[in-house]
N, C-alpha and C. Protein backbone atom coordinates (compact mmCIF):
# COMPACT_ATOMS: atom_id res chain seq x y z
N UNK A 1 -47.36 48.08 199.53
CA UNK A 1 -46.13 47.37 199.34
C UNK A 1 -44.97 48.31 199.62
N UNK A 2 -43.97 47.86 200.30
CA UNK A 2 -42.81 48.68 200.59
C UNK A 2 -41.65 48.19 199.77
N UNK A 3 -40.76 49.11 199.41
CA UNK A 3 -39.58 48.69 198.66
C UNK A 3 -38.45 48.42 199.64
N UNK A 4 -37.56 47.58 199.23
CA UNK A 4 -36.47 47.17 200.09
C UNK A 4 -35.18 47.25 199.30
N UNK A 5 -34.07 47.43 199.99
CA UNK A 5 -32.80 47.47 199.30
C UNK A 5 -32.09 46.12 199.36
N UNK A 6 -32.82 45.09 199.69
CA UNK A 6 -32.25 43.76 199.72
C UNK A 6 -33.07 42.85 198.82
N UNK A 7 -32.47 41.72 198.39
CA UNK A 7 -33.20 40.81 197.53
C UNK A 7 -34.40 40.20 198.24
N UNK A 8 -35.28 39.55 197.50
CA UNK A 8 -36.42 38.90 198.12
C UNK A 8 -35.99 37.98 199.26
N UNK A 9 -36.89 37.76 200.20
CA UNK A 9 -36.61 36.95 201.38
C UNK A 9 -35.99 35.60 201.00
N UNK A 10 -35.04 35.16 201.82
CA UNK A 10 -34.33 33.89 201.63
C UNK A 10 -33.47 33.88 200.38
N UNK A 11 -33.10 35.03 199.87
CA UNK A 11 -32.26 35.10 198.69
C UNK A 11 -30.97 35.83 199.06
N UNK A 12 -29.91 35.52 198.33
CA UNK A 12 -28.66 36.21 198.56
C UNK A 12 -28.41 37.17 197.41
N UNK A 13 -27.65 38.20 197.67
CA UNK A 13 -27.33 39.17 196.63
C UNK A 13 -26.33 38.57 195.66
N UNK A 14 -26.55 38.76 194.36
CA UNK A 14 -25.58 38.27 193.40
C UNK A 14 -24.32 39.13 193.45
N UNK A 15 -23.18 38.55 193.10
CA UNK A 15 -21.98 39.35 192.97
C UNK A 15 -22.12 40.12 191.67
N UNK A 16 -22.05 41.44 191.76
CA UNK A 16 -22.26 42.26 190.59
C UNK A 16 -21.53 43.57 190.76
N UNK A 17 -21.41 44.29 189.67
CA UNK A 17 -20.71 45.57 189.70
C UNK A 17 -21.62 46.70 190.12
N UNK A 18 -22.90 46.60 189.83
CA UNK A 18 -23.78 47.74 190.01
C UNK A 18 -25.19 47.29 190.36
N UNK A 19 -25.91 48.15 191.08
CA UNK A 19 -27.33 47.92 191.35
C UNK A 19 -28.06 49.24 191.20
N UNK A 20 -29.37 49.16 191.02
CA UNK A 20 -30.16 50.39 190.99
C UNK A 20 -30.45 50.82 192.42
N UNK A 21 -31.33 51.81 192.59
CA UNK A 21 -31.57 52.36 193.91
C UNK A 21 -32.21 51.38 194.89
N UNK A 22 -32.84 50.33 194.42
CA UNK A 22 -33.40 49.35 195.35
C UNK A 22 -32.62 48.04 195.37
N UNK A 23 -31.51 48.00 194.64
CA UNK A 23 -30.64 46.84 194.69
C UNK A 23 -30.77 45.87 193.53
N UNK A 24 -31.62 46.16 192.55
CA UNK A 24 -31.77 45.26 191.40
C UNK A 24 -30.47 45.28 190.60
N UNK A 25 -29.94 44.12 190.25
CA UNK A 25 -28.68 44.06 189.51
C UNK A 25 -28.76 44.76 188.16
N UNK A 26 -27.72 45.53 187.86
CA UNK A 26 -27.56 46.16 186.55
C UNK A 26 -26.33 45.52 185.92
N UNK A 27 -26.52 44.93 184.76
CA UNK A 27 -25.46 44.17 184.10
C UNK A 27 -25.11 44.82 182.77
N UNK A 28 -23.83 45.15 182.61
CA UNK A 28 -23.32 45.73 181.37
C UNK A 28 -22.96 44.58 180.43
N UNK A 29 -23.75 44.43 179.36
CA UNK A 29 -23.53 43.28 178.47
C UNK A 29 -22.43 43.53 177.44
N UNK A 30 -21.78 44.69 177.49
CA UNK A 30 -20.69 44.96 176.55
C UNK A 30 -19.35 44.44 177.05
N UNK A 31 -19.32 43.92 178.27
CA UNK A 31 -18.04 43.47 178.82
C UNK A 31 -17.46 42.32 178.00
N UNK A 32 -16.15 42.28 177.94
CA UNK A 32 -15.46 41.31 177.10
C UNK A 32 -15.46 39.89 177.68
N UNK A 33 -15.53 39.77 178.99
CA UNK A 33 -15.44 38.46 179.65
C UNK A 33 -16.82 37.79 179.65
N UNK A 34 -17.06 36.96 178.63
CA UNK A 34 -18.37 36.32 178.48
C UNK A 34 -18.69 35.39 179.65
N UNK A 35 -17.71 34.69 180.19
CA UNK A 35 -17.98 33.78 181.31
C UNK A 35 -18.41 34.57 182.54
N UNK A 36 -17.81 35.75 182.77
CA UNK A 36 -18.22 36.60 183.89
C UNK A 36 -19.65 37.09 183.68
N UNK A 37 -19.98 37.46 182.46
CA UNK A 37 -21.32 37.91 182.12
C UNK A 37 -22.35 36.81 182.39
N UNK A 38 -22.04 35.61 182.00
CA UNK A 38 -22.95 34.47 182.23
C UNK A 38 -23.18 34.26 183.73
N UNK A 39 -22.12 34.35 184.51
CA UNK A 39 -22.23 34.18 185.97
C UNK A 39 -23.09 35.29 186.56
N UNK A 40 -22.87 36.54 186.13
CA UNK A 40 -23.65 37.66 186.65
C UNK A 40 -25.14 37.48 186.34
N UNK A 41 -25.45 37.07 185.12
CA UNK A 41 -26.86 36.87 184.74
C UNK A 41 -27.47 35.73 185.54
N UNK A 42 -26.75 34.63 185.67
CA UNK A 42 -27.26 33.48 186.43
C UNK A 42 -27.51 33.86 187.89
N UNK A 43 -26.58 34.59 188.49
CA UNK A 43 -26.75 34.98 189.89
C UNK A 43 -27.91 35.96 190.06
N UNK A 44 -28.04 36.89 189.12
CA UNK A 44 -29.15 37.85 189.20
C UNK A 44 -30.49 37.13 189.07
N UNK A 45 -30.55 36.18 188.16
CA UNK A 45 -31.80 35.43 187.96
C UNK A 45 -32.13 34.57 189.18
N UNK A 46 -31.14 33.95 189.76
CA UNK A 46 -31.43 33.07 190.90
C UNK A 46 -31.73 33.84 192.18
N UNK A 47 -31.17 35.04 192.31
CA UNK A 47 -31.42 35.78 193.55
C UNK A 47 -32.56 36.79 193.43
N UNK A 48 -32.72 37.43 192.28
CA UNK A 48 -33.75 38.45 192.10
C UNK A 48 -34.86 38.00 191.17
N UNK A 49 -34.53 37.20 190.18
CA UNK A 49 -35.52 36.78 189.19
C UNK A 49 -35.56 37.71 187.99
N UNK A 50 -34.84 38.80 188.06
CA UNK A 50 -34.76 39.74 186.94
C UNK A 50 -33.56 40.65 187.14
N UNK A 51 -33.24 41.42 186.11
CA UNK A 51 -32.11 42.34 186.17
C UNK A 51 -32.29 43.38 185.07
N UNK A 52 -31.48 44.42 185.13
CA UNK A 52 -31.49 45.46 184.10
C UNK A 52 -30.19 45.33 183.32
N UNK A 53 -30.27 45.46 182.00
CA UNK A 53 -29.05 45.41 181.21
C UNK A 53 -28.73 46.80 180.66
N UNK A 54 -27.43 47.06 180.51
CA UNK A 54 -26.96 48.29 179.90
C UNK A 54 -26.06 47.94 178.73
N UNK A 55 -25.78 48.93 177.92
CA UNK A 55 -24.91 48.76 176.73
C UNK A 55 -25.49 47.76 175.75
N UNK A 56 -26.82 47.74 175.63
CA UNK A 56 -27.51 46.81 174.75
C UNK A 56 -27.63 47.33 173.32
N UNK A 57 -27.41 48.61 173.12
CA UNK A 57 -27.45 49.19 171.78
C UNK A 57 -28.84 49.54 171.28
N UNK A 58 -29.86 49.40 172.11
CA UNK A 58 -31.22 49.77 171.69
C UNK A 58 -31.31 51.29 171.75
N UNK A 59 -31.73 51.93 170.65
CA UNK A 59 -31.80 53.39 170.63
C UNK A 59 -32.74 53.94 171.70
N UNK A 60 -32.34 55.07 172.30
CA UNK A 60 -33.12 55.71 173.35
C UNK A 60 -34.54 56.02 172.89
N UNK A 61 -34.68 56.51 171.66
CA UNK A 61 -36.01 56.86 171.15
C UNK A 61 -36.92 55.63 171.09
N UNK A 62 -36.39 54.49 170.70
CA UNK A 62 -37.19 53.26 170.66
C UNK A 62 -37.64 52.88 172.07
N UNK A 63 -36.76 53.01 173.05
CA UNK A 63 -37.13 52.70 174.43
C UNK A 63 -38.21 53.65 174.94
N UNK A 64 -38.09 54.93 174.60
CA UNK A 64 -39.10 55.91 175.01
C UNK A 64 -40.44 55.62 174.35
N UNK A 65 -40.43 55.26 173.06
CA UNK A 65 -41.67 54.93 172.36
C UNK A 65 -42.32 53.69 172.97
N UNK A 66 -41.50 52.70 173.30
CA UNK A 66 -42.00 51.47 173.91
C UNK A 66 -42.66 51.77 175.26
N UNK A 67 -41.97 52.59 176.08
CA UNK A 67 -42.54 52.95 177.38
C UNK A 67 -43.87 53.68 177.22
N UNK A 68 -43.95 54.58 176.26
CA UNK A 68 -45.19 55.31 176.02
C UNK A 68 -46.32 54.36 175.64
N UNK A 69 -46.03 53.38 174.81
CA UNK A 69 -47.04 52.41 174.40
C UNK A 69 -47.45 51.50 175.56
N UNK A 70 -46.50 51.17 176.43
CA UNK A 70 -46.85 50.38 177.62
C UNK A 70 -47.83 51.15 178.50
N UNK A 71 -47.58 52.44 178.67
CA UNK A 71 -48.47 53.27 179.49
C UNK A 71 -49.87 53.33 178.89
N UNK A 72 -49.94 53.45 177.56
CA UNK A 72 -51.24 53.45 176.88
C UNK A 72 -51.95 52.12 177.14
N UNK A 73 -51.23 51.03 176.97
CA UNK A 73 -51.81 49.69 177.17
C UNK A 73 -52.34 49.51 178.60
N UNK A 74 -51.50 49.85 179.59
CA UNK A 74 -51.89 49.61 180.98
C UNK A 74 -52.93 50.61 181.49
N UNK A 75 -53.16 51.67 180.75
CA UNK A 75 -54.23 52.60 181.11
C UNK A 75 -55.59 52.15 180.56
N UNK A 76 -55.59 51.10 179.74
CA UNK A 76 -56.87 50.59 179.20
C UNK A 76 -57.73 50.04 180.32
N UNK A 77 -59.05 50.10 180.11
CA UNK A 77 -59.96 49.57 181.17
C UNK A 77 -59.85 48.06 181.31
């Protein structure tokens, strides 16, 4: 499988402030304009099917622990 910097075929890029290295939308949920946030999420979902959120307030240690447990799970036979 190859990675691409464009959305899946027949999809348009959502209007957004930021993307990761392959173009997946990154949405800052701390922004004050709730209607803009809703539009960004809807566009990301319709064009990519997923997105990354920032400013969610989840502690870094919890995210690291979660990732470690995912790796343990997916390494199971």
